[in-house]
XYZ file of C-alpha atoms in Angstrom:
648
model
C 0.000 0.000 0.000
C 2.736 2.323 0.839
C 4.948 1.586 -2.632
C 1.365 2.732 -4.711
C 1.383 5.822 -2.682
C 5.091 6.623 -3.197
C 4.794 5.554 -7.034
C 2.438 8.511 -8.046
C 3.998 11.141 -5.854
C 7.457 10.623 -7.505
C 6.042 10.518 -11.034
C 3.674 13.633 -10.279
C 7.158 15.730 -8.908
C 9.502 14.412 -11.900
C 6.474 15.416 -14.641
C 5.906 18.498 -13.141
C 10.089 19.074 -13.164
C 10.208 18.342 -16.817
C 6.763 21.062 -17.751
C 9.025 23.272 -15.715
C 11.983 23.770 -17.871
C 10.387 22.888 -21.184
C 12.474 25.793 -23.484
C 10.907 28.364 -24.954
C 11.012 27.738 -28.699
C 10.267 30.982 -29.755
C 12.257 33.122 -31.940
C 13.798 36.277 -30.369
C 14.320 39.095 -32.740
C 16.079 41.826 -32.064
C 17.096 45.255 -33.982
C 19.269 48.158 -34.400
C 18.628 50.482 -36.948
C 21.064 54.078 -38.001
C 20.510 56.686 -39.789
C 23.137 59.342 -40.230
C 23.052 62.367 -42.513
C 25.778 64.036 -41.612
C 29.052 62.576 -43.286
C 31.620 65.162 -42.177
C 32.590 68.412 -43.562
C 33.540 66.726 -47.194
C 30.111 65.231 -47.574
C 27.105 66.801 -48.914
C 24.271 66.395 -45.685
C 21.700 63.908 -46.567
C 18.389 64.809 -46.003
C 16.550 61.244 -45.776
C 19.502 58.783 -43.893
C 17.096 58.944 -40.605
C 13.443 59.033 -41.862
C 15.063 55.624 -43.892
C 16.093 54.199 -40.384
C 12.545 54.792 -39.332
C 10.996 53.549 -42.455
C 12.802 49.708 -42.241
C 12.221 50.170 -38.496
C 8.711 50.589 -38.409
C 7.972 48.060 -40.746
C 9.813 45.326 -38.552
C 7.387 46.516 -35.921
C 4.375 46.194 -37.737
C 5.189 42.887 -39.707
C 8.599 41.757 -38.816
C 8.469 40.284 -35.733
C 10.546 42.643 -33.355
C 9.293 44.046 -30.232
C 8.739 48.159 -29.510
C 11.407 47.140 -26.428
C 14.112 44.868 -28.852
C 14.071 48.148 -31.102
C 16.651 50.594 -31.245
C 16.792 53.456 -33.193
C 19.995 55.525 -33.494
C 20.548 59.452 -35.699
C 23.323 61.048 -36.189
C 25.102 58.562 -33.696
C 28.888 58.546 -32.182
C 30.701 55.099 -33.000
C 31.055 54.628 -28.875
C 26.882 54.475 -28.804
C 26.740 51.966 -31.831
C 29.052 49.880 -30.212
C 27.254 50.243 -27.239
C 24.002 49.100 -28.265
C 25.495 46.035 -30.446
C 27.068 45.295 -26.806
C 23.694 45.469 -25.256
C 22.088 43.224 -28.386
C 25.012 40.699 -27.305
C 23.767 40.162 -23.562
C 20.192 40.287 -24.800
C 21.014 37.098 -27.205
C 23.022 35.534 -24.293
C 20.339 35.691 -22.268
C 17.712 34.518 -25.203
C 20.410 31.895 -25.509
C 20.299 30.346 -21.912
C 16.467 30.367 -22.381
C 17.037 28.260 -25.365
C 15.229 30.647 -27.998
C 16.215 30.678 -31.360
C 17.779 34.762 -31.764
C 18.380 37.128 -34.996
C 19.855 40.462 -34.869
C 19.635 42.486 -37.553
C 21.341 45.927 -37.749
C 20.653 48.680 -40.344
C 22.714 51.560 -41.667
C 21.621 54.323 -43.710
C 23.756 57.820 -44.517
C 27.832 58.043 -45.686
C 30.670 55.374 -46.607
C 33.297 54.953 -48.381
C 35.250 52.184 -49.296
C 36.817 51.778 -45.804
C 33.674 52.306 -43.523
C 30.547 54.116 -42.484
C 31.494 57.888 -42.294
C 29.618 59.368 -38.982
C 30.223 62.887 -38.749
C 33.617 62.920 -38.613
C 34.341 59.465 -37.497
C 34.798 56.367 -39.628
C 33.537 53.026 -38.151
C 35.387 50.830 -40.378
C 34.337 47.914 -41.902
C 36.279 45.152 -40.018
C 35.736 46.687 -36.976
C 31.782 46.340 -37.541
C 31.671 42.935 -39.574
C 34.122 41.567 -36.109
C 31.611 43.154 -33.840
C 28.516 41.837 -35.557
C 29.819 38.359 -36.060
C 30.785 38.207 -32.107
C 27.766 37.836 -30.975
C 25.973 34.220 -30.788
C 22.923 34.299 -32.758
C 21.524 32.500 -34.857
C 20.930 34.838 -38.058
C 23.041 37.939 -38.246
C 21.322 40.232 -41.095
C 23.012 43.506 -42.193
C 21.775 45.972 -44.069
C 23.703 49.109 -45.297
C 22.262 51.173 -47.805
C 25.541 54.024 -48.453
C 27.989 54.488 -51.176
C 30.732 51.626 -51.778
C 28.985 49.779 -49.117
C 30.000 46.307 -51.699
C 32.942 46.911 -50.047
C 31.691 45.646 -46.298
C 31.145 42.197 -48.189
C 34.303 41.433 -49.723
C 36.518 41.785 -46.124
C 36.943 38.354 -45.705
C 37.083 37.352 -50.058
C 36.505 34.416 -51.422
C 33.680 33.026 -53.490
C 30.119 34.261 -52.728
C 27.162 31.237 -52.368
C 24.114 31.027 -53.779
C 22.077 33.723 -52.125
C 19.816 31.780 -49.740
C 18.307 28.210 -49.807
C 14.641 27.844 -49.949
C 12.969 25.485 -47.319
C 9.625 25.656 -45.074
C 11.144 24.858 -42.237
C 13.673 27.477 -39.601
C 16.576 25.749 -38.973
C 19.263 28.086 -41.528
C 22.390 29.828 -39.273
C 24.733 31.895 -39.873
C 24.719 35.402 -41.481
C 23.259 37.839 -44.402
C 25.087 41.004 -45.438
C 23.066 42.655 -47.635
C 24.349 46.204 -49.418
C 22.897 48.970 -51.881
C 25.571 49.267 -53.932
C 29.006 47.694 -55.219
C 32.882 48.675 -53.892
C 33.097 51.771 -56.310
C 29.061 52.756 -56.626
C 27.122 55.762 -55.351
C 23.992 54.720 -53.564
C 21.649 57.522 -54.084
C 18.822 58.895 -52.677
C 15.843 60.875 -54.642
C 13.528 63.927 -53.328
C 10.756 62.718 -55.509
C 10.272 59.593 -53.443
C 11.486 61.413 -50.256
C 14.223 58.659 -49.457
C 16.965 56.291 -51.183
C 15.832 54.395 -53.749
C 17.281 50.818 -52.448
C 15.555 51.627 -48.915
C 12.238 52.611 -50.411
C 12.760 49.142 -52.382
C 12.723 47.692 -49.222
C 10.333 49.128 -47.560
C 7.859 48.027 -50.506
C 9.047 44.820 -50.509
C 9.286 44.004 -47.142
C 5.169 45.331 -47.124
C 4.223 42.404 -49.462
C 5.693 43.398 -53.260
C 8.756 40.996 -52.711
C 6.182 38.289 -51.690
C 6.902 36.334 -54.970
C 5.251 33.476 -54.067
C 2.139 34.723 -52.692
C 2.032 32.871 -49.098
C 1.689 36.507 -47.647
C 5.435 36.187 -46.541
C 8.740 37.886 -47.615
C 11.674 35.878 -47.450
C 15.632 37.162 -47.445
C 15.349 35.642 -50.747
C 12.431 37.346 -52.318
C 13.550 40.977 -50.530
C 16.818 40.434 -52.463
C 15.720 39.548 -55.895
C 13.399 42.621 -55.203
C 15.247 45.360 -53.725
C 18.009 44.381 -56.538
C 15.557 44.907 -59.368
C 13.641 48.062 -58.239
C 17.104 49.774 -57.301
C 18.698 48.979 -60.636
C 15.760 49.655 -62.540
C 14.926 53.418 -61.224
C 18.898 54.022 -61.197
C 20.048 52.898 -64.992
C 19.284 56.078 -66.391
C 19.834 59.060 -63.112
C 22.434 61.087 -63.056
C 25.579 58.937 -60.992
C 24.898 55.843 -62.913
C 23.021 52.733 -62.191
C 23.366 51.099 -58.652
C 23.581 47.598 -57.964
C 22.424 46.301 -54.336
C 25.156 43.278 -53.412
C 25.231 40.420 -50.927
C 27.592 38.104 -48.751
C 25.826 35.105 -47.372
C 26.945 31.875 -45.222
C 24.149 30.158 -44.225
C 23.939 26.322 -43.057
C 21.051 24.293 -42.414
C 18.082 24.301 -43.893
C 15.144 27.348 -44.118
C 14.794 30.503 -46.052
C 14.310 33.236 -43.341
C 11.281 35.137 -43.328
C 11.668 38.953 -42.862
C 7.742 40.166 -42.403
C 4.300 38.278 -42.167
C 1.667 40.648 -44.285
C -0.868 38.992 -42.034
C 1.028 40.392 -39.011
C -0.854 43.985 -40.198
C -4.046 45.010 -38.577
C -4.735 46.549 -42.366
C -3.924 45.895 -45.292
C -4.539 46.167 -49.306
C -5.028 43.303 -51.811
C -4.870 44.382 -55.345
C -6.830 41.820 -57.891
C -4.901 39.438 -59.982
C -6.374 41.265 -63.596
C -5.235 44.435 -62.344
C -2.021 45.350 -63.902
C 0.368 48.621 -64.401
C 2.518 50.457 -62.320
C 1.092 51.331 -58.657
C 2.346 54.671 -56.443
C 0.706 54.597 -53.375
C 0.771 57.743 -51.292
C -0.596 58.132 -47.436
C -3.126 61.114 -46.201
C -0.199 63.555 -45.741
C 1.130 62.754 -49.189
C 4.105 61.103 -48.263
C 5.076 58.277 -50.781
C 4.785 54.892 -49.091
C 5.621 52.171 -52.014
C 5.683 51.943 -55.666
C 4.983 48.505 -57.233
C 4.819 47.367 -60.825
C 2.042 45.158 -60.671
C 1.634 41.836 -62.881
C -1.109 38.787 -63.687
C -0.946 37.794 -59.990
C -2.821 38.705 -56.498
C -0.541 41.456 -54.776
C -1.243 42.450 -50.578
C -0.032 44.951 -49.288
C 0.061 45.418 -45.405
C 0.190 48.908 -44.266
C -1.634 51.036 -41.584
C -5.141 51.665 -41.012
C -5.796 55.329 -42.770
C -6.787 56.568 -46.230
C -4.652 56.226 -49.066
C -4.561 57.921 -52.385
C -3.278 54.713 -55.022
C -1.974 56.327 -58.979
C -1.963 53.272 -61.466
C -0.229 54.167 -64.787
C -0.821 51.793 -67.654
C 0.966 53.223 -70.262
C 0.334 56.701 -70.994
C -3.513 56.510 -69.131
C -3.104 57.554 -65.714
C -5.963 56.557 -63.352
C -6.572 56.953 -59.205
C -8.490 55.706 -56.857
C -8.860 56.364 -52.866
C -8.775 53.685 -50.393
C -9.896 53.652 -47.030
C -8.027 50.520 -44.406
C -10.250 49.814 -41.593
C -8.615 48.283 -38.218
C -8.475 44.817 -38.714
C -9.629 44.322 -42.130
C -7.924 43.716 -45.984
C -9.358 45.760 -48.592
C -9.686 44.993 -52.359
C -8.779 47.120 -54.873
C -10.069 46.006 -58.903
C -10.062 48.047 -61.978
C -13.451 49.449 -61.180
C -12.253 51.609 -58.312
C -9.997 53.684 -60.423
C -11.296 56.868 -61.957
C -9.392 57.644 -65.379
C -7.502 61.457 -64.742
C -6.526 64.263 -67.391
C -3.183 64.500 -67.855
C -0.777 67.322 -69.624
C 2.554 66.915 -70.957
C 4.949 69.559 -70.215
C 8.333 69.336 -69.166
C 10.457 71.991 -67.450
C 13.264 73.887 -69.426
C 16.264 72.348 -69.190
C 15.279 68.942 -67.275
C 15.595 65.552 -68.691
C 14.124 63.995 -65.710
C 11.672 61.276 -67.572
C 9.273 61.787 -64.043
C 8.257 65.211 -65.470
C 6.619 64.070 -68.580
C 3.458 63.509 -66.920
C 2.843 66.112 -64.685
C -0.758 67.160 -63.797
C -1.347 70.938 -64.270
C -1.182 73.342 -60.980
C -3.443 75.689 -60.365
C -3.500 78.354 -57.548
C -5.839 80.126 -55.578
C -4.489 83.295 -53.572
C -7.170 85.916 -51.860
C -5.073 86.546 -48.563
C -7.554 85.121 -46.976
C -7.729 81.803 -48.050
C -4.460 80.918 -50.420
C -3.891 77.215 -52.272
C -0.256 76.819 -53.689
C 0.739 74.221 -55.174
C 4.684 73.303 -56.320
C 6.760 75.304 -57.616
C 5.610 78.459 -55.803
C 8.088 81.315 -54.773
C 6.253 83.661 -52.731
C 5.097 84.119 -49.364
C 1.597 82.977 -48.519
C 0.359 85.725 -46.101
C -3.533 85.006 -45.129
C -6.059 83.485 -42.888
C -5.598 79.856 -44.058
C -2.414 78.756 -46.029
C -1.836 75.663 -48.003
C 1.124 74.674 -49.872
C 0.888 71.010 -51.958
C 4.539 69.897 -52.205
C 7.925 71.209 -51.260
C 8.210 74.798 -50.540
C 10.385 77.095 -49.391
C 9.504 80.363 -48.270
C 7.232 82.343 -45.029
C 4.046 81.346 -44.297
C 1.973 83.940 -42.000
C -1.775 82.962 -40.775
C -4.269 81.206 -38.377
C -3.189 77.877 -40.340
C -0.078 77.168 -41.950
C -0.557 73.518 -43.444
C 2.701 72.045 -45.934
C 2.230 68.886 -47.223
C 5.687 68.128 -48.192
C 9.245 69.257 -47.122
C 9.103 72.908 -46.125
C 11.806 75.472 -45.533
C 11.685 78.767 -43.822
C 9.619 80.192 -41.139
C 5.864 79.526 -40.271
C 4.151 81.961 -37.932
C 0.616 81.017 -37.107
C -1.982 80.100 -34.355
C -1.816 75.845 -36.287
C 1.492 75.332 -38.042
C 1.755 71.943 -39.990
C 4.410 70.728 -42.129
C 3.857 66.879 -43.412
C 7.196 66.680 -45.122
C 10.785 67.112 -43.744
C 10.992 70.817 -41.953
C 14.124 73.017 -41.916
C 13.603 76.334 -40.273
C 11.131 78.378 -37.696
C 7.875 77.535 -36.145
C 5.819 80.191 -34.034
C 2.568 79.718 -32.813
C -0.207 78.071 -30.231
C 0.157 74.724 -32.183
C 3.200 73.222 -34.092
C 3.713 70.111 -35.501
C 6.161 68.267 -38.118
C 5.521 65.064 -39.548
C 8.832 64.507 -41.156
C 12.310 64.704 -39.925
C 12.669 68.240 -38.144
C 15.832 70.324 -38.071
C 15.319 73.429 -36.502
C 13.177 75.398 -33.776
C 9.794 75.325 -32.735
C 8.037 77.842 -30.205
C 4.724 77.387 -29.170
C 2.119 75.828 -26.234
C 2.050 72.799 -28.150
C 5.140 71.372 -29.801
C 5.307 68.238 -31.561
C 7.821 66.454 -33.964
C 6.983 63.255 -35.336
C 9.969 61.717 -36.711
C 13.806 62.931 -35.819
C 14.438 66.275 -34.607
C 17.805 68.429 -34.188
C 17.634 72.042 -32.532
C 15.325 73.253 -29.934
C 11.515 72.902 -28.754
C 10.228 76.094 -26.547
C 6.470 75.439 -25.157
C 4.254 74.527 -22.129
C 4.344 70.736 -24.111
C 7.066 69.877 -26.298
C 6.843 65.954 -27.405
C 9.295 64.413 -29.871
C 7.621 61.164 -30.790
C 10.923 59.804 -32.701
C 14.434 60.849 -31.087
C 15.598 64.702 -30.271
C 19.102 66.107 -30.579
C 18.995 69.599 -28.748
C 17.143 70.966 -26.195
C 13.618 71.062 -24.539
C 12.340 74.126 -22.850
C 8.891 73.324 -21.312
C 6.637 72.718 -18.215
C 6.023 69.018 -19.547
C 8.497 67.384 -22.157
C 8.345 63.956 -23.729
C 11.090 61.846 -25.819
C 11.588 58.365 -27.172
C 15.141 59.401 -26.860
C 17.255 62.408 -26.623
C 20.886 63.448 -27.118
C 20.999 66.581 -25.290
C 18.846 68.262 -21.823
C 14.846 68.367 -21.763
C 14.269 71.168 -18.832
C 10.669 71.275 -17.539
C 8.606 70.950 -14.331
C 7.764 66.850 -15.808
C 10.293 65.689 -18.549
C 9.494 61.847 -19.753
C 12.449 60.282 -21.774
C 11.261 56.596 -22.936
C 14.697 55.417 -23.779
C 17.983 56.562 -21.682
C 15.487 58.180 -19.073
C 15.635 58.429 -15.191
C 12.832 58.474 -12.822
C 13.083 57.445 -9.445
C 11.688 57.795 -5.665
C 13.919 58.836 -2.584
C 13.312 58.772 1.268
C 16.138 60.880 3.014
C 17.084 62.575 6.082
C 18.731 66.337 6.058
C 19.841 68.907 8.583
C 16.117 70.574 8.563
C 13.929 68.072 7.902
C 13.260 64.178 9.445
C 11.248 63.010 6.681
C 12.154 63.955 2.849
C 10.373 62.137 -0.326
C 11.071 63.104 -3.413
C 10.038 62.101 -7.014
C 12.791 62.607 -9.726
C 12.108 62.261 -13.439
C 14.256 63.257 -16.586
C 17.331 62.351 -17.329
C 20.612 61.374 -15.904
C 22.042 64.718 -16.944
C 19.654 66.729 -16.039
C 16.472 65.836 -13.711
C 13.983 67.772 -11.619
C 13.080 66.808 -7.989
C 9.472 67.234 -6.648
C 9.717 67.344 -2.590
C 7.980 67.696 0.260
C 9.200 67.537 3.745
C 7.883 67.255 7.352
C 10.168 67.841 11.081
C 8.507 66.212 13.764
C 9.119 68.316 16.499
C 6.942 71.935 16.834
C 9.120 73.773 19.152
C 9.520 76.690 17.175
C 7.454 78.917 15.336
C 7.708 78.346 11.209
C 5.807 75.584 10.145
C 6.420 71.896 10.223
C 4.914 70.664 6.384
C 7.320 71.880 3.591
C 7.015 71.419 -0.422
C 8.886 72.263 -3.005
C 11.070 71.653 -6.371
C 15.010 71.160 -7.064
C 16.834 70.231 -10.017
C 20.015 67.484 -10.201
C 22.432 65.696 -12.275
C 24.084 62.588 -12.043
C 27.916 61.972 -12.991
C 29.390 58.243 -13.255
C 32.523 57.984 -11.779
C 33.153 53.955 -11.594
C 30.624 52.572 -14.288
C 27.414 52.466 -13.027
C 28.412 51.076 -9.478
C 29.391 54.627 -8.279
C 28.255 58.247 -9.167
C 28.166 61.629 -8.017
C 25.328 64.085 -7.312
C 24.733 67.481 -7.232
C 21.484 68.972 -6.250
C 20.066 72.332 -6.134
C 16.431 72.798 -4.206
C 13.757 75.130 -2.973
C 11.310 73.671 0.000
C 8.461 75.892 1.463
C 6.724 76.347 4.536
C 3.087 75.278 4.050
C 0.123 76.277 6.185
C 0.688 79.692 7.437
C -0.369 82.781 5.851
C 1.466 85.211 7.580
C 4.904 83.482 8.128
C 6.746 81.969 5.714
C 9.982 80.190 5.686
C 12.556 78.824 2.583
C 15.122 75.932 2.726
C 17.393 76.679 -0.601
C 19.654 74.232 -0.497
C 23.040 72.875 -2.523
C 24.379 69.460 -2.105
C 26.417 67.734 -3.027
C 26.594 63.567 -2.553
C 28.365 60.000 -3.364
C 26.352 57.412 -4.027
C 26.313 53.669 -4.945
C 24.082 51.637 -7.107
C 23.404 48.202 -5.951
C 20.740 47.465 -8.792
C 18.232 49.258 -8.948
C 18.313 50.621 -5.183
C 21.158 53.606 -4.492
C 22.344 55.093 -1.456
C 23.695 58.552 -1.298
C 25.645 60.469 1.482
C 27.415 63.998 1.300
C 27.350 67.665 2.699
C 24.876 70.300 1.684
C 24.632 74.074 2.252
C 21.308 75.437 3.270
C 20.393 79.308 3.407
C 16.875 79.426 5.798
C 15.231 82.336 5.146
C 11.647 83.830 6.710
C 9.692 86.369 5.226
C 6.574 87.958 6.366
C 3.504 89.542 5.125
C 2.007 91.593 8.570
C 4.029 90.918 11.922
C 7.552 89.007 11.733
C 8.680 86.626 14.134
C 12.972 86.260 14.612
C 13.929 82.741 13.478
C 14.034 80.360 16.304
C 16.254 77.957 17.818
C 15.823 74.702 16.229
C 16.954 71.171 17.036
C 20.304 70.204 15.240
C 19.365 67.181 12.938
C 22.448 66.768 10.698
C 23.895 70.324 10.737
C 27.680 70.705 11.279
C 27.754 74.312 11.545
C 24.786 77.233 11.844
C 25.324 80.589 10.740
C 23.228 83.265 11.477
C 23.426 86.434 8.586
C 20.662 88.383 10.843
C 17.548 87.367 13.357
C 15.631 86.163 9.992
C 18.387 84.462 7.684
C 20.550 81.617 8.661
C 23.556 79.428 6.338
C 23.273 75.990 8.039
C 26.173 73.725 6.631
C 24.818 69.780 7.517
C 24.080 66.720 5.009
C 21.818 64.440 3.271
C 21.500 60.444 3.707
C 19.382 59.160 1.110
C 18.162 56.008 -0.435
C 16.648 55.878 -3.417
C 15.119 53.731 -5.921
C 15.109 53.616 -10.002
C 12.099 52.457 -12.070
């Protein structure tokens, strides 16, 4: 009786062992993508490296399989932070590793090169040094992507013979790596302002979306994106200006298993074109940004894209036709022949220009009152009224109650709404301002908002920079994915490289201090309040206030040092009031995500009065090493702060 009783209990603990550590089979992807425009003082500045970074990276969100938190996104970064993110990608796949997940990394690169290495400002992160870096760490798939001039160059380092591109399987079992490049050793990979980015990027984008999807399964393999990106590019380079441009490759892969870059179904929206609709496709969002061009053929085509209307040109010879399409949440829309409306069309082309994309331009026509004005591109005046509207790039002054550019704009907008859906290089002024394209310049206003990358400086009571900011924020409430610089503001919210934290402490005036801290390392603002416990003198006990800090690491993270300027309040008393301004300065030591900080601080106590003033009393001695008294109603109190504090 007792050997059945001991049977079930031993196979009951051993099952329930082996459920316990079954591996998690899953496949962790994880992502860095660049984008620099600035190549040093030789270089020309790009204008669409970045926006291309966030192009390829938003589509791995949507369809590719990476996670908003195994994302990166770097502009105009030094080689020290690339490094330092591949570094952090290495512990992440260690870690994915000891869970026993399969792990791919894929890093992309968009701005400079030559035919030594990525030019970054005016560093060059050589080849070697990146290919060594990337192929340290353990993954299983190591995809890179570098769309810059002479990039071919990154995938002859090692030389010998190139294999056949990739090998075509259902199932996931391929390893090793998958350098893929826009252009040979000696090419120019160029970029266009017609399509608002470079033309092997925009191939990708459009092919990772579903146009690469060759075999119609909804999926895009390395393979297909190749084949794709390689056509497209060489196709819409052949005849430009610096020659035609030839995307390359490098691949060593073993196993079995053609990778698969994005899942169409992945999208909560998406187009499917008809299998007898044929021609060339340019599909363009609400703000009349370009999103993918797609020569269409005998076969069923989906795209996936965002949920939003959608203005789709098909071109079948010289008839020009255009429909607009509506994606719902969660549902795939078909397109036929029957939804496109046949448009008039003009030939003209501009003095002087050979470009063949001129040849079918559809006339402009303009409306200017002063009070209501509709420009179109070219126009080279300012538009001074109540509502302005420029279609296309512009640059110039815009002066009204709205200011709306839907494509790249340069100059100064002054305005109670100020809109530019393009790129914007220049000045915005007014109650509302916000850029939908990369921004590179200033922006003063209640509301301040830039949508992709932004260099310079945001002024306002919000400033939010959706993408990444390099400069400065100037508000009572900033937000940042990231930022390379100081946001200063009563509440300033960085998503990525952020600090906010909690502290209890104990200082020369006050028993009990909390304290909420939120910004960044750098730079950080302190909300306080502070009780004594003791009320044997006459200012009040309750105190509140704000401060501002920064952190400096001296040992790695283990050990820092902190400096600390702050302002507490009496509360509670109408007629007496008393101010702690206080500088401090502390050591402290990390231990995780818990710190403790010690050091001396320097408080000036100060009473002022609004009918009958009481002298400053006597107080007890909390943590004070020396007391000071300027007159009866100032006093320099030099004590310190113990603090403990903890990071979320």
């Amino acid at each position: 009786m007792r050997i059945r009783l001991i049977f079930p209990i031993i196979l009951f603990f051993v099952m329930g062992n082996v459920f316990a550590t079954q591996p998690d089979t899953g496949t962790h992807r994880i992502g860095i993508f660049v984008g620099s425009n600035n190549g040093g003082r030789d270089r020309v500045l790009l204008r669409y490296a970045v926006s291309d970074a966030v192009s390829i990276k938003n589509v791995f969100l949507e369809m590719g399989g990476i996670a908003n938190d195994d994302s990166v996104l770097l502009a105009e970064p030094s080689i020290r932070e690339i490094n330092r993110r591949i570094d952090a990608m290495h512990q992440q796949v260690l870690r994915s590793k000891e869970a026993n997940r399969r792990t791919e990394v894929i890093f992309y690169y968009s701005g400079h090169s030559d035919e030594e290495g990525l030019l970054l400002n005016r560093e060059k992160y050589t080849y070697r040094a990146l290919r060594n870096r990337i192929n340290s760490i353990p993954a299983d798939m190591r995809i890179v992507i570098l769309d810059s001039c002479a990039s071919g160059a990154f995938t002859r380092i090692k030389g010998g013979e190139r294999t056949l591109p990739f090998l075509v399987d259902s199932s996931f079992t391929a390893e090793g790596h998958a350098f893929l490049t826009s252009s040979s050793a000696n090419e120019a990979s160029q970029e266009s302002d017609r399509i608002g980015a470079s033309f092997f990027t925009h191939s990708l984008v459009a092919g990772l979306r579903g146009a690469a999807d060759t075999v119609g399964d909804r999926r895009v393999t390395l393979n297909e994106l190749y084949r794709y990106a390689y056509t497209e590019t060489l196709a819409r380079t052949e005849t430009s200006l610096h020659g035609a441009q030839h995307a390359n490759y490098d691949i060593q892969i073993s196993g079995s298993g053609d990778l698969v870059l994005t899942d169409v179904s992945r999208t909560t929206s998406g187009i499917v074109f008809d299998e007898n609709l044929t021609g060339r496709l340019t599909i363009r969002n609400s703000r009349d940004q370009l999103i993918a061009e797609v020569t269409k053929t005998t076969r069923p085509l989906e795209l996936g894209l965002e949920p939003g209307v959608y203005r789709i040109t098909l071109q079948q010879g010289s008839d020009v036709s255009r429909a607009d399409v509506t994606l719902a949440e969660g549902r795939r829309t078909t397109v036929t022949i029957n939804n496109f409306t046949r448009t008039v069309t003009e030939t003209t082309r501009l003095r002087g220009d050979n470009d063949s994309d001129s040849a079918n331009a559809v006339p402009n026509a303009h409306l200017y009152t002063f009070f209501f004005n509709v420009v179109h591109e070219p126009f080279y005046f300012p538009l001074i009224g109540f509502i302005n509207i420029a279609n296309g790039n512009h640059n110039n002054f815009q002066a009204g109650y709205i200011n709306w550019n839907t494509g790249n704009f340069k100059g100064f907008q002054a305005g109670f709404v100020n809109t530019v859906g393009g790129n914007f290089s220049g000045f915005q002024a007014g109650f509302v301002n916000t850029n939908i394209g990369q921004t590179n310049g200033f922006q003063s206003g209640f509301v301040n908002t830039a949508i992709n990358e932004m260099e310079g400086l945001q002024i306002g009571f919000v400033n939010v920079a959706v993408s990444s900011i390099r400069g400065f924020q100037l508000g009572f409430v900033n937000y940042a994915d990231s930022i390379d610089g100081i946001p200063i503001g009563f509440i300033s919210i960085v998503r990525e490289g952020g600090y906010m934290a909690i502290e209890y402490s104990f200082t020369e005036s006050h028993t009990y201090n909390a304290a909420f801290k939120i910004g960044i390392e750098k730079f950080y603002t302190n909300i306080n309040i502070a009780y004594n416990h003791t009320s044997e003198f006459s200012y009040n006990n309750l105190a509140s206030g704000i401060g501002f800090g920064s952190i400096f690491p001296v040992i790695g993270k283990l050990l820092y040092i902190n400096t600390e300027i702050n302002s507490l309040f009496s509360i509670g008393n109408d007629v007496e009031k008393v101010s702690y301004n206080s500088l401090g300065l502390y050591l402290g030591v990390n231990i995780g995500k818990l710190s403790i900080a010690a050091g001396p601080s320097l408080t000036w106590i100060y009473k002022n009065w609004w009918e009958n003033i009481q002298p400053l009393e006597e107080r007890p001695a909390y943590f004070s090493f020396y007391n000071y008294d300027i007159d009866e109603y100032n006093r320099l109190v030099v004590g310190g702060r113990i603090a403990a504090r903890l990071r979320f």
